[in-house]
PDB file of C-alpha atoms in Angstrom:
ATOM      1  CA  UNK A  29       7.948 -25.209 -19.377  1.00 37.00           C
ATOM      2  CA  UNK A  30       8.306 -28.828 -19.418  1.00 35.00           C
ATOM      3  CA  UNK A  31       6.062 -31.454 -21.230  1.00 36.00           C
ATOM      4  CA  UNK A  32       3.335 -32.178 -19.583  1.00 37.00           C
ATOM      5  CA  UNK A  33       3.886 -29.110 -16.492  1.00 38.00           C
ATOM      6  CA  UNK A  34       0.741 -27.361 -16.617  1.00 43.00           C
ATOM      7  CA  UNK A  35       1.175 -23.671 -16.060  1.00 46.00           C
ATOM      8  CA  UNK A  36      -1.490 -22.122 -13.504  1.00 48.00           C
ATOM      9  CA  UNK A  37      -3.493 -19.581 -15.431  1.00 53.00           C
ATOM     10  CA  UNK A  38      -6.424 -17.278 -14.128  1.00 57.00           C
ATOM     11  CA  UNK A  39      -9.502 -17.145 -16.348  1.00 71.00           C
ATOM     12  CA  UNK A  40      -8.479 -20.333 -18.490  1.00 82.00           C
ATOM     13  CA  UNK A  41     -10.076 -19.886 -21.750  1.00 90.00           C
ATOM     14  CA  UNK A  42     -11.478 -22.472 -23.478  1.00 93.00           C
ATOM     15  CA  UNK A  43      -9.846 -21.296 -26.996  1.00 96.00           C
ATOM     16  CA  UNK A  44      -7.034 -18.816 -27.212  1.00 97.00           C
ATOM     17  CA  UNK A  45      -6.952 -16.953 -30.885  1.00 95.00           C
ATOM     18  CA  UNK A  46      -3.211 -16.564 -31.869  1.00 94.00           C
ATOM     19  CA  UNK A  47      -2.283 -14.442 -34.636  1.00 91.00           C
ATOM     20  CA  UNK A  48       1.545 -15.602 -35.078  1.00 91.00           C
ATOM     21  CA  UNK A  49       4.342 -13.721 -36.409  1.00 88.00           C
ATOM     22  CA  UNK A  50       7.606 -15.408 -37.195  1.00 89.00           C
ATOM     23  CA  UNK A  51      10.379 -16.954 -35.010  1.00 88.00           C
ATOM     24  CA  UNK A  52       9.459 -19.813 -31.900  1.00 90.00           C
ATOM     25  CA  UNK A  53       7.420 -18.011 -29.481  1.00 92.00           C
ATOM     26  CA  UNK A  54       4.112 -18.719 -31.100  1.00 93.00           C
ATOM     27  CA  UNK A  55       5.052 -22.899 -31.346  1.00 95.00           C
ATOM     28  CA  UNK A  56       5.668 -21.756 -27.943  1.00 94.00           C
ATOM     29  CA  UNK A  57       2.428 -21.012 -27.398  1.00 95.00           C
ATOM     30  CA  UNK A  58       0.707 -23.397 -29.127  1.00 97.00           C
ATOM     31  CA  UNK A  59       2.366 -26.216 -26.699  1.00 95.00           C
ATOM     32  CA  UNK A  60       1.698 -24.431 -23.873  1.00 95.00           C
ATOM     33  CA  UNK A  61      -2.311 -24.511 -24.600  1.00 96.00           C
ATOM     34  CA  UNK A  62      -2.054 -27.898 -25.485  1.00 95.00           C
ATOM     35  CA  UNK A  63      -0.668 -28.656 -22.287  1.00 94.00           C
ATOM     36  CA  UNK A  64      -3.224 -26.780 -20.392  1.00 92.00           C
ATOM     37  CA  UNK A  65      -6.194 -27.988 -22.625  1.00 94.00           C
ATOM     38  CA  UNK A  66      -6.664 -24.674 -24.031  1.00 96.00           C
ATOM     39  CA  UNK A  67      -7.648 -24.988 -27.608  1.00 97.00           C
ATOM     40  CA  UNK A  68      -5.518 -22.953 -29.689  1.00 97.00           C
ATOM     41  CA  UNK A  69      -6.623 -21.236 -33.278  1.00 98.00           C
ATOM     42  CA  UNK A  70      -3.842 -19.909 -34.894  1.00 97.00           C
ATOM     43  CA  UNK A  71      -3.682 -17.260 -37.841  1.00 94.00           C
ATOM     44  CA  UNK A  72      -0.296 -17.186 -39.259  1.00 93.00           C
ATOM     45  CA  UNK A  73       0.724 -14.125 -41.219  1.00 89.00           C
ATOM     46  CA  UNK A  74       1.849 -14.910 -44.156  1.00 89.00           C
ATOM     47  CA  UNK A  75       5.413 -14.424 -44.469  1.00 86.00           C
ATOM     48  CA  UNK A  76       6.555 -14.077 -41.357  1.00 89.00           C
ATOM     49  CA  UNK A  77       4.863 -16.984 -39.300  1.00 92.00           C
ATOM     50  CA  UNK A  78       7.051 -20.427 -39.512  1.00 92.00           C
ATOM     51  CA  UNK A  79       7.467 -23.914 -38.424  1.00 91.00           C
ATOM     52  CA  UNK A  80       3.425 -24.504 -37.035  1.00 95.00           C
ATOM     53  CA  UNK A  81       0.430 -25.650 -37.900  1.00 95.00           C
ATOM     54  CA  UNK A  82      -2.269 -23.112 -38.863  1.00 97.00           C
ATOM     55  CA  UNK A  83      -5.763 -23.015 -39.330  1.00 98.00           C
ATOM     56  CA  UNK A  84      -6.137 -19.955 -41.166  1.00 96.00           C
ATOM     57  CA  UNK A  85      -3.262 -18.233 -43.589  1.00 96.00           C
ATOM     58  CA  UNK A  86      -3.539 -14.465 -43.901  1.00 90.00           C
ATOM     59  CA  UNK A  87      -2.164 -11.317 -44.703  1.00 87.00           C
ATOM     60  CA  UNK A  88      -0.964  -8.918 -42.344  1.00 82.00           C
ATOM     61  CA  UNK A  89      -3.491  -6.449 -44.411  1.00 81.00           C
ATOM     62  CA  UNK A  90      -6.138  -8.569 -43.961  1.00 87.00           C
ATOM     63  CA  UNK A  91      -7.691  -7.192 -40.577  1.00 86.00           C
ATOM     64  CA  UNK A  92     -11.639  -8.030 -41.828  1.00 88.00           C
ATOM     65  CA  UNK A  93     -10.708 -11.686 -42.879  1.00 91.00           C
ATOM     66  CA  UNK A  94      -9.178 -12.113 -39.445  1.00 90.00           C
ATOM     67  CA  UNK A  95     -11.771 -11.200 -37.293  1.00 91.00           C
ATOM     68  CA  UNK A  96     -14.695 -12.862 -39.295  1.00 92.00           C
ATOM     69  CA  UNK A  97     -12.902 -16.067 -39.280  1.00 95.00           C
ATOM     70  CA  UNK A  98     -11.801 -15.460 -35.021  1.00 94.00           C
ATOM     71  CA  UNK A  99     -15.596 -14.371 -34.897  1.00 95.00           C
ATOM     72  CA  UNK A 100     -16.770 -17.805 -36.484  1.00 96.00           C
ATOM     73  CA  UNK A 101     -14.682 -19.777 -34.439  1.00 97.00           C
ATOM     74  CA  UNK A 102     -16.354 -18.202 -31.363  1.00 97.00           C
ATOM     75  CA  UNK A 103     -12.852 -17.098 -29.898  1.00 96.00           C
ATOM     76  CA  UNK A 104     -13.060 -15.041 -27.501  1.00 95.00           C
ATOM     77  CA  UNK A 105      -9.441 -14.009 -26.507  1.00 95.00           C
ATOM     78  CA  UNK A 106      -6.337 -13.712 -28.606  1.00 92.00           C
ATOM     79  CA  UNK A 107      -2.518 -13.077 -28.215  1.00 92.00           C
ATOM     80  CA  UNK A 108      -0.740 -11.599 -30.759  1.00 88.00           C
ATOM     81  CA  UNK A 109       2.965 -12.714 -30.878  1.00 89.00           C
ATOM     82  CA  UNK A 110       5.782 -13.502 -32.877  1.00 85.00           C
ATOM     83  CA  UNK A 111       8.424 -11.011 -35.071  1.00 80.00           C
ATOM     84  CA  UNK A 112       7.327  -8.675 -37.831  1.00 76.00           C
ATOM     85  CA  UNK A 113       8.487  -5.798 -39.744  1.00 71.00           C
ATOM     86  CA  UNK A 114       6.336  -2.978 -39.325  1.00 63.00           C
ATOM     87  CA  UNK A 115       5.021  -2.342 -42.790  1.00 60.00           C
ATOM     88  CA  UNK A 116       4.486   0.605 -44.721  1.00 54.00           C
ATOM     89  CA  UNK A 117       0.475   1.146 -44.677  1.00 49.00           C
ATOM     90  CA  UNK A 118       1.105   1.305 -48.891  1.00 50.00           C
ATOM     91  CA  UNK A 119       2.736  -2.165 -48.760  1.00 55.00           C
ATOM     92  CA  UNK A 120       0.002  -3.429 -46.585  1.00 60.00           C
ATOM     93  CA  UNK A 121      -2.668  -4.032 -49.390  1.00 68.00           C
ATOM     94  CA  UNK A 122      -5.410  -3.640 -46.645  1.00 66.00           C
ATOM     95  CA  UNK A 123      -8.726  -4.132 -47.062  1.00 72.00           C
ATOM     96  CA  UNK A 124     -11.255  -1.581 -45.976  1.00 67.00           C
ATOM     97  CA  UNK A 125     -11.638  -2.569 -42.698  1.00 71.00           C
ATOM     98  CA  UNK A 126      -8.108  -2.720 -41.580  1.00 68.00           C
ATOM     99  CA  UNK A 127      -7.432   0.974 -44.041  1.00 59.00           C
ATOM    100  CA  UNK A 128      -9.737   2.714 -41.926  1.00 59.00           C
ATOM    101  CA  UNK A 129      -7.840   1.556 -38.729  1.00 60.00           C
ATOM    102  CA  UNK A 130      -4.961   3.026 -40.061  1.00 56.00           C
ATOM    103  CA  UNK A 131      -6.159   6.087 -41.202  1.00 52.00           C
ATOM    104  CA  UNK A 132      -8.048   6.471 -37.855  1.00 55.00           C
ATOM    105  CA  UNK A 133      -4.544   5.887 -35.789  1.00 50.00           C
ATOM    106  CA  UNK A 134      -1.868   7.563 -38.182  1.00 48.00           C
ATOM    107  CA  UNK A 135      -4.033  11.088 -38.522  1.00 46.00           C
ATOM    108  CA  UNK A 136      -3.047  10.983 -35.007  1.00 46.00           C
ATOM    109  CA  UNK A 137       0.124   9.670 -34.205  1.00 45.00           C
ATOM    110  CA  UNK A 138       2.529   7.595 -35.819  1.00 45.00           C
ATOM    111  CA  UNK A 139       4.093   6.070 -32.553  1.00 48.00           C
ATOM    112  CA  UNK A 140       4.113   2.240 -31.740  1.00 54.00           C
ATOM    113  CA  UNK A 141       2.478   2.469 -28.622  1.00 52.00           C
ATOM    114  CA  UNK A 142      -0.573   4.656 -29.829  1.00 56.00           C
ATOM    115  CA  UNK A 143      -1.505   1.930 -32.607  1.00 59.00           C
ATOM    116  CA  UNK A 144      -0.726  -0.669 -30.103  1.00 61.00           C
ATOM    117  CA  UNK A 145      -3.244   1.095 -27.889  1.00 64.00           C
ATOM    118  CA  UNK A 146      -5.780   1.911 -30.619  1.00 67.00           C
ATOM    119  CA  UNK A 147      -5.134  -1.762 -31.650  1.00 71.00           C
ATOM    120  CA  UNK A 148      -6.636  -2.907 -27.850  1.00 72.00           C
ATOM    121  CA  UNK A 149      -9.618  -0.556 -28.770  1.00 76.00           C
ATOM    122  CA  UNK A 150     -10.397  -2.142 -31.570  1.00 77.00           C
ATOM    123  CA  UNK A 151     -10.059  -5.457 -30.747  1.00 82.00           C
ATOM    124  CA  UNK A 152     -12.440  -5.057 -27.841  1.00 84.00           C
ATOM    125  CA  UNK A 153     -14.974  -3.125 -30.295  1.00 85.00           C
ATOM    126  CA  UNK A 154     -15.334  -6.745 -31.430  1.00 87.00           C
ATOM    127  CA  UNK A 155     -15.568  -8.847 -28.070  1.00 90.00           C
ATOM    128  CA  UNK A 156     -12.138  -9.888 -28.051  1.00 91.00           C
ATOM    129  CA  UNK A 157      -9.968  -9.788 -24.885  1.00 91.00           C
ATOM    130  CA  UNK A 158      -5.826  -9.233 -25.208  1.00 88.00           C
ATOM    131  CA  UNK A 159      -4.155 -11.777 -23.387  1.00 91.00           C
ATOM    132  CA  UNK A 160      -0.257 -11.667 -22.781  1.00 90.00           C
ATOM    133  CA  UNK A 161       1.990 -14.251 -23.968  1.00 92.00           C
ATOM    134  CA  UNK A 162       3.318 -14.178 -20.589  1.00 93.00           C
ATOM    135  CA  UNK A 163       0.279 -15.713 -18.947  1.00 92.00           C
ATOM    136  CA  UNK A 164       0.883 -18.286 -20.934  1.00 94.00           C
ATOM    137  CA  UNK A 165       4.511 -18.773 -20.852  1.00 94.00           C
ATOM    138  CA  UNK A 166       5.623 -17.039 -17.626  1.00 93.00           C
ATOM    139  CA  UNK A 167       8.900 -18.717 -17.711  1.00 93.00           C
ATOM    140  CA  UNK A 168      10.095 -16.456 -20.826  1.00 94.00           C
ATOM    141  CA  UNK A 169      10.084 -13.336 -18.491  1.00 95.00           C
ATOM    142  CA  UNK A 170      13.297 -12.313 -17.367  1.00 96.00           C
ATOM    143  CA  UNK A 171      14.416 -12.718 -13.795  1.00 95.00           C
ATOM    144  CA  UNK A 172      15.804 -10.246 -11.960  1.00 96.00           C
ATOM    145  CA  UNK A 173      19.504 -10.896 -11.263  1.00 96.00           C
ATOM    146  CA  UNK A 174      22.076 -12.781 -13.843  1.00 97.00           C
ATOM    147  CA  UNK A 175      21.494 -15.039 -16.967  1.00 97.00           C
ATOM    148  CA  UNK A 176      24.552 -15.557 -17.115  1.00 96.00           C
ATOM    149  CA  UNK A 177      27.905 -17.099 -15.533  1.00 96.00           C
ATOM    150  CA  UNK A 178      29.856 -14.025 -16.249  1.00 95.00           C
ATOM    151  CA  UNK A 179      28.662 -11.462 -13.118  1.00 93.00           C
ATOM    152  CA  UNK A 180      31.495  -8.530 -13.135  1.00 89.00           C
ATOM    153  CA  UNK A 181      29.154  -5.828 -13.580  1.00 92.00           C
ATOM    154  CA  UNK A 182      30.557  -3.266 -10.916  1.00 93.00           C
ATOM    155  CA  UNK A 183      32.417  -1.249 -13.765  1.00 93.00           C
ATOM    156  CA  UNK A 184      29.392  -1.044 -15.451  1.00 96.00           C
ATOM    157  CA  UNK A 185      27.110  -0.101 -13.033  1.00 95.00           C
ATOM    158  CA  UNK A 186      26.875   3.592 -13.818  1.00 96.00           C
ATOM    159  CA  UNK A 187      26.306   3.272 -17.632  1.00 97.00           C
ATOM    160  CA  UNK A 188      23.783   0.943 -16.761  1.00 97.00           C
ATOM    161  CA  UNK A 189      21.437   3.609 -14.659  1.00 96.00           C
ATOM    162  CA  UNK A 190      22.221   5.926 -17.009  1.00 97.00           C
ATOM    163  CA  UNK A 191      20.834   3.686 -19.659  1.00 97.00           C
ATOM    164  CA  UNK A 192      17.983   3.036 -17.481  1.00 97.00           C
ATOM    165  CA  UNK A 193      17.289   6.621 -17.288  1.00 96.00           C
ATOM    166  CA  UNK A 194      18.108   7.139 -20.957  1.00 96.00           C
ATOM    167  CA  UNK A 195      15.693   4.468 -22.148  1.00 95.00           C
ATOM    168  CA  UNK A 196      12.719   4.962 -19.822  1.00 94.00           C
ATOM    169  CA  UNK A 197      12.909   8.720 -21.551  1.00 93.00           C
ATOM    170  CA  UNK A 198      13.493   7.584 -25.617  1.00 92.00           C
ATOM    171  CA  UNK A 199      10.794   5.006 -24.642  1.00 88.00           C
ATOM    172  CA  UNK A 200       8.386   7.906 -22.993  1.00 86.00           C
ATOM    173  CA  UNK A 201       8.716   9.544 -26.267  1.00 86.00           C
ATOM    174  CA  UNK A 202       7.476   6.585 -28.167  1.00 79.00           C
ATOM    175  CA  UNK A 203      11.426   6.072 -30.177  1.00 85.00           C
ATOM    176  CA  UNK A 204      12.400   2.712 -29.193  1.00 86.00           C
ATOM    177  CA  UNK A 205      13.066   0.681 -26.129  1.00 91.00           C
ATOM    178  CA  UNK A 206      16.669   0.127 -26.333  1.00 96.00           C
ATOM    179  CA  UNK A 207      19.676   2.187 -25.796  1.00 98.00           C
ATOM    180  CA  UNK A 208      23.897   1.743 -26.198  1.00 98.00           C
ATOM    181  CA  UNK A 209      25.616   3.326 -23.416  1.00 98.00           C
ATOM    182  CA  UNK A 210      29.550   3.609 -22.981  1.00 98.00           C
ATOM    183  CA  UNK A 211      31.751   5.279 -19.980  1.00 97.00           C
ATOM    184  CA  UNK A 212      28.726   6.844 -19.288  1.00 96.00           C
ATOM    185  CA  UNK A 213      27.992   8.860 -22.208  1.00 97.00           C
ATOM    186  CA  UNK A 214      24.770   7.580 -24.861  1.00 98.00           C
ATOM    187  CA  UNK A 215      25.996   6.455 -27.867  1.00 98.00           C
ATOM    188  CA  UNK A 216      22.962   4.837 -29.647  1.00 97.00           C
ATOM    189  CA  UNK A 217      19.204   4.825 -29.380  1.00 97.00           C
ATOM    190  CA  UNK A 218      16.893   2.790 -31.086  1.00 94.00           C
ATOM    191  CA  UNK A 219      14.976   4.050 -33.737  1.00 89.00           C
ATOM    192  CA  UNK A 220      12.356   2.362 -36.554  1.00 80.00           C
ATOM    193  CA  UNK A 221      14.942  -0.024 -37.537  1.00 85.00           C
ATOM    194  CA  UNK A 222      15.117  -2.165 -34.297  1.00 88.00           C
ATOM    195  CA  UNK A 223      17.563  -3.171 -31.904  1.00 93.00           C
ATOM    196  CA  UNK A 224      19.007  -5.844 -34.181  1.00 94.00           C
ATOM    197  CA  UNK A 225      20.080  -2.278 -36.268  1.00 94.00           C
ATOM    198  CA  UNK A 226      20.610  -0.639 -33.195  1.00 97.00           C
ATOM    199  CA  UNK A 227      23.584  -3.213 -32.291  1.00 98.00           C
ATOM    200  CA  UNK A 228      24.863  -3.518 -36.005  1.00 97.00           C
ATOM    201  CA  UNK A 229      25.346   0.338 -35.877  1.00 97.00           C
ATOM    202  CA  UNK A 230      26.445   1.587 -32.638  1.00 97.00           C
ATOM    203  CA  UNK A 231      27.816  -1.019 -30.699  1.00 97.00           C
ATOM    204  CA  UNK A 232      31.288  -1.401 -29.938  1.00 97.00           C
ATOM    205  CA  UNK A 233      33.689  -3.169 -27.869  1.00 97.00           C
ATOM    206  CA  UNK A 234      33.286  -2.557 -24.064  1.00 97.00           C
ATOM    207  CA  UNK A 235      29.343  -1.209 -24.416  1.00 98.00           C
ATOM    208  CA  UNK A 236      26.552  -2.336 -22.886  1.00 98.00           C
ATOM    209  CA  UNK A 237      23.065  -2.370 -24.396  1.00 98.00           C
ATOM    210  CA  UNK A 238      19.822  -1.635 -22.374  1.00 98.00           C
ATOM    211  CA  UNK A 239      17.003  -2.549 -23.152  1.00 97.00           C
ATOM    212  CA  UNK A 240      13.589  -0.946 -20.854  1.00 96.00           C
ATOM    213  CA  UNK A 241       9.895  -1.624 -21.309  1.00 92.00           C
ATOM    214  CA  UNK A 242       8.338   1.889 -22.068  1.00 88.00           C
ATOM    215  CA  UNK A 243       6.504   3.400 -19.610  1.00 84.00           C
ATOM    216  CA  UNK A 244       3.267   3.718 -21.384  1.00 76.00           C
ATOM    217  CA  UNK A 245       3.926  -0.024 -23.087  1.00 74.00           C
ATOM    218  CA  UNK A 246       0.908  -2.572 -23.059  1.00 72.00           C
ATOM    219  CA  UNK A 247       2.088  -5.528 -21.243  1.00 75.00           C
ATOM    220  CA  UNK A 248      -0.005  -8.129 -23.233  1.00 75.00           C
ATOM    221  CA  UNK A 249       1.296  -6.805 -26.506  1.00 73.00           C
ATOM    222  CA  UNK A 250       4.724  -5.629 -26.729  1.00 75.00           C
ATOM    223  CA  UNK A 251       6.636  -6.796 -23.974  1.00 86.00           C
ATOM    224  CA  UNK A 252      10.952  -5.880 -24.962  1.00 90.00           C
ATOM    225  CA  UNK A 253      12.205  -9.070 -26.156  1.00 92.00           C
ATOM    226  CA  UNK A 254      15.862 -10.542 -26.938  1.00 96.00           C
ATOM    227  CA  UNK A 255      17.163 -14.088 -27.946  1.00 94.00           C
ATOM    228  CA  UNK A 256      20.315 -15.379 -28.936  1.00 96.00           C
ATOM    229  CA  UNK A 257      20.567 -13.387 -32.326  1.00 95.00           C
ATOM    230  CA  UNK A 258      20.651 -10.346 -29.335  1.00 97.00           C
ATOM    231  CA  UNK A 259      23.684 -11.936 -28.043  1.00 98.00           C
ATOM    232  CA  UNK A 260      25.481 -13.277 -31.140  1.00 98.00           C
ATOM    233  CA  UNK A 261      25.333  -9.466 -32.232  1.00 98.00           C
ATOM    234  CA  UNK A 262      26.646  -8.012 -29.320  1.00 98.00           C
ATOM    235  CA  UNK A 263      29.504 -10.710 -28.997  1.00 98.00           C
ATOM    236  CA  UNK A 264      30.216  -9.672 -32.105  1.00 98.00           C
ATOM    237  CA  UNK A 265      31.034  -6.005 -31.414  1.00 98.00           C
ATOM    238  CA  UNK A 266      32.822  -6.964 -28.246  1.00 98.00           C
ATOM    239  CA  UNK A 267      30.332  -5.668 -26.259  1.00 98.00           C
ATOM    240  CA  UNK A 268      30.488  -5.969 -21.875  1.00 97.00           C
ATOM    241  CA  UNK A 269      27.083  -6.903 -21.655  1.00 97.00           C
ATOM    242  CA  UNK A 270      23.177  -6.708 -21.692  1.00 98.00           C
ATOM    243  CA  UNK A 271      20.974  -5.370 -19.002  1.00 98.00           C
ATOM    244  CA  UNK A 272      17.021  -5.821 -19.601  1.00 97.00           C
ATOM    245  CA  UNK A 273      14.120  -4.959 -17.532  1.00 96.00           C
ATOM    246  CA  UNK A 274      13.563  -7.913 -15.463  1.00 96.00           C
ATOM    247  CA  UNK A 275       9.871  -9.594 -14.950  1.00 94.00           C
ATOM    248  CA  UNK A 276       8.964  -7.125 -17.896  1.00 93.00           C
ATOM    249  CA  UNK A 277      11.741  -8.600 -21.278  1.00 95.00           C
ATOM    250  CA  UNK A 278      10.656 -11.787 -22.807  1.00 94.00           C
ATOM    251  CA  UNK A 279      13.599 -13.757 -23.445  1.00 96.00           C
ATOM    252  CA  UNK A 280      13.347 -16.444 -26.209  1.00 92.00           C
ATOM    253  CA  UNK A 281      14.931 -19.590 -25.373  1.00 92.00           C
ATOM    254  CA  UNK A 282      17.325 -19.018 -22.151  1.00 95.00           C
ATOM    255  CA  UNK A 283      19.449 -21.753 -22.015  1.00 96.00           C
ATOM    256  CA  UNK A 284      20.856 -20.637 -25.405  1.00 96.00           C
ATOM    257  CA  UNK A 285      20.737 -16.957 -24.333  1.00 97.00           C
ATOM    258  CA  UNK A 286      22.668 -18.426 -21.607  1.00 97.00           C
ATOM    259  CA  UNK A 287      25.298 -20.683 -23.399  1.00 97.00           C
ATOM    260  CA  UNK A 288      26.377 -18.123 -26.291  1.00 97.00           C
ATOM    261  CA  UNK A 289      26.613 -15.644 -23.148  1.00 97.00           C
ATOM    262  CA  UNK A 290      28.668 -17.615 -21.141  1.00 97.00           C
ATOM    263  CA  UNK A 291      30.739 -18.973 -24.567  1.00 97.00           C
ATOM    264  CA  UNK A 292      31.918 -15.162 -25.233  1.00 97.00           C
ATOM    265  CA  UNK A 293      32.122 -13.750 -21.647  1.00 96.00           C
ATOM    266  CA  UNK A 294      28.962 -11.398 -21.826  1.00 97.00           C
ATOM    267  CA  UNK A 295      26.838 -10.766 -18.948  1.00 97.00           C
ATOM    268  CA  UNK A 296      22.697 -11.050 -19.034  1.00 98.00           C
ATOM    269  CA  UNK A 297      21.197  -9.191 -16.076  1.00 97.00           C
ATOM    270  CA  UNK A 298      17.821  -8.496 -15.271  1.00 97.00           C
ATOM    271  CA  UNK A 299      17.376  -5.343 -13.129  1.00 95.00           C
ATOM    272  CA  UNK A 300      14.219  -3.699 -11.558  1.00 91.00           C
ATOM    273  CA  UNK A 301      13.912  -0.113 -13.176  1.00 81.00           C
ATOM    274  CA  UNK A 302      12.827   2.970 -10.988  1.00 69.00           C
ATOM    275  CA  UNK A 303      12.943   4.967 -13.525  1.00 48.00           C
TER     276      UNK A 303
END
């Protein structure tokens, strides 16, 4: 979105809590309100958010400290965005408050999407509203069709529905959302580590990785997301390609995404999942 292009939101709020993680989607963010005088109130998480402003430094165990200060500054919805490694609940140092979320969600399941979902719950036990990133910035969703210059996909097409189809079902089961595929057998899934570790360990020359929102996944919370580190990894394995869902992957900064794409002959494609 360009300076000074306001985005047409529904239900403008006056301030938009942001509890940032690292990388640039959060500065994102925080421009974007600007823009469409939305006042933002960011929490950074300490060691992981970067490069912005902040009005309130916290840890990621620090659920009670959060909400009292969100609760003080009358904010009524919040997006939570930006990278983060998913802690160990013994590394989180959590105060009671944010303990007894845990303990509450984990007796249960240990899957992403549950605490995601429990997460919702217990945001709006408080009055706060989940907004998506993407209402915000709805030019980071993927399009549906090529990112890149490089289109020769018709080899590929198979391993990419299988992927699909592959995906959709690790996602179902709460694993991961991205998947490896090669002349049309699976040859990596996801798992706790990421897709970052995903690429490093599987990928090959030739492969293609794809990458599906689950089908259970909260929109306005964990949307599949790749960048330019997605890219760089897979150019370095010598991989074909990577095929996201479109209108449902956040990609962080395009025109890079693009460039490094284009620079070492990968192909981006967005593709409508019926799976």
């Amino acid at each position: 979105m360009s300076a000074g292009t306001k985005t047409r939101l529904n239900k403008i709020p006056q301030k938009l809590g942001i509890i940032a993680g690292g990388g640039d989607i959060p500065r994102q963010l925080i421009d974007a309100c600007l823009e469409n005088d939305i006042q933002p109130v960011v929490v950074g998480l300490q060691n992981f958010a970067n490069n912005i402003d902040v009005d309130l430094w916290a840890r990621i165990g620090a659920g009670e400290k959060i909400i009292d200060f969100l609760k003080h500054e009358d904010v009524k919805d919040i997006v939570l965005i930006g990278a983060i490694k998913k802690p160990h609940l013994l590394n989180l140092w959590p105060d009671l408050k944010t303990f007894l979320f845990f303990m509450r969600v984990w007796i249960g399941s240990f899957g992403d999407s549950k605490i995601l979902d429990a997460a919702r719950v217990e945001a709006e036990k408080y009055g706060f509203t989940i907004r998506g990133v993407h209402e915000f910035l709805p030019n980071l969703l993927m399009d549906e069709g090529f990112l890149s210059n490089n289109q020769n996909i018709e080899t590929y097409l198979k391993d990419i529905e299988i992927g699909i189809i592959e995906a959709k079902q690790w996602g179902g089961e709460d694993f991961g959302q991205s998947v490896i595929v090669k002349n049309g057998k699976i040859i990596g899934r996801e798992g706790d580590r990421g897709t970052s570790a995903l690429i490093k360990s599987a990928g090959e020359e030739g492969a293609i990785l794809v990458k599906m929102c689950k089908p259970q996944q909260d929109r306005n919370l964990d949307l599949p997301t790749i960048g330019v580190n997605t890219v760089k990894e897979c150019a370095i394995k010598k991989m074909a390609g990577i095929a996201v869902e479109a209108n449902e992957t956040l990609v962080v900064d395009k025109l890079a995404v693009k460039s490094y794409a284009d620079e070492h002959g990968l192909f981006v494609y967005g593709i409508t999942a019926n799976a």
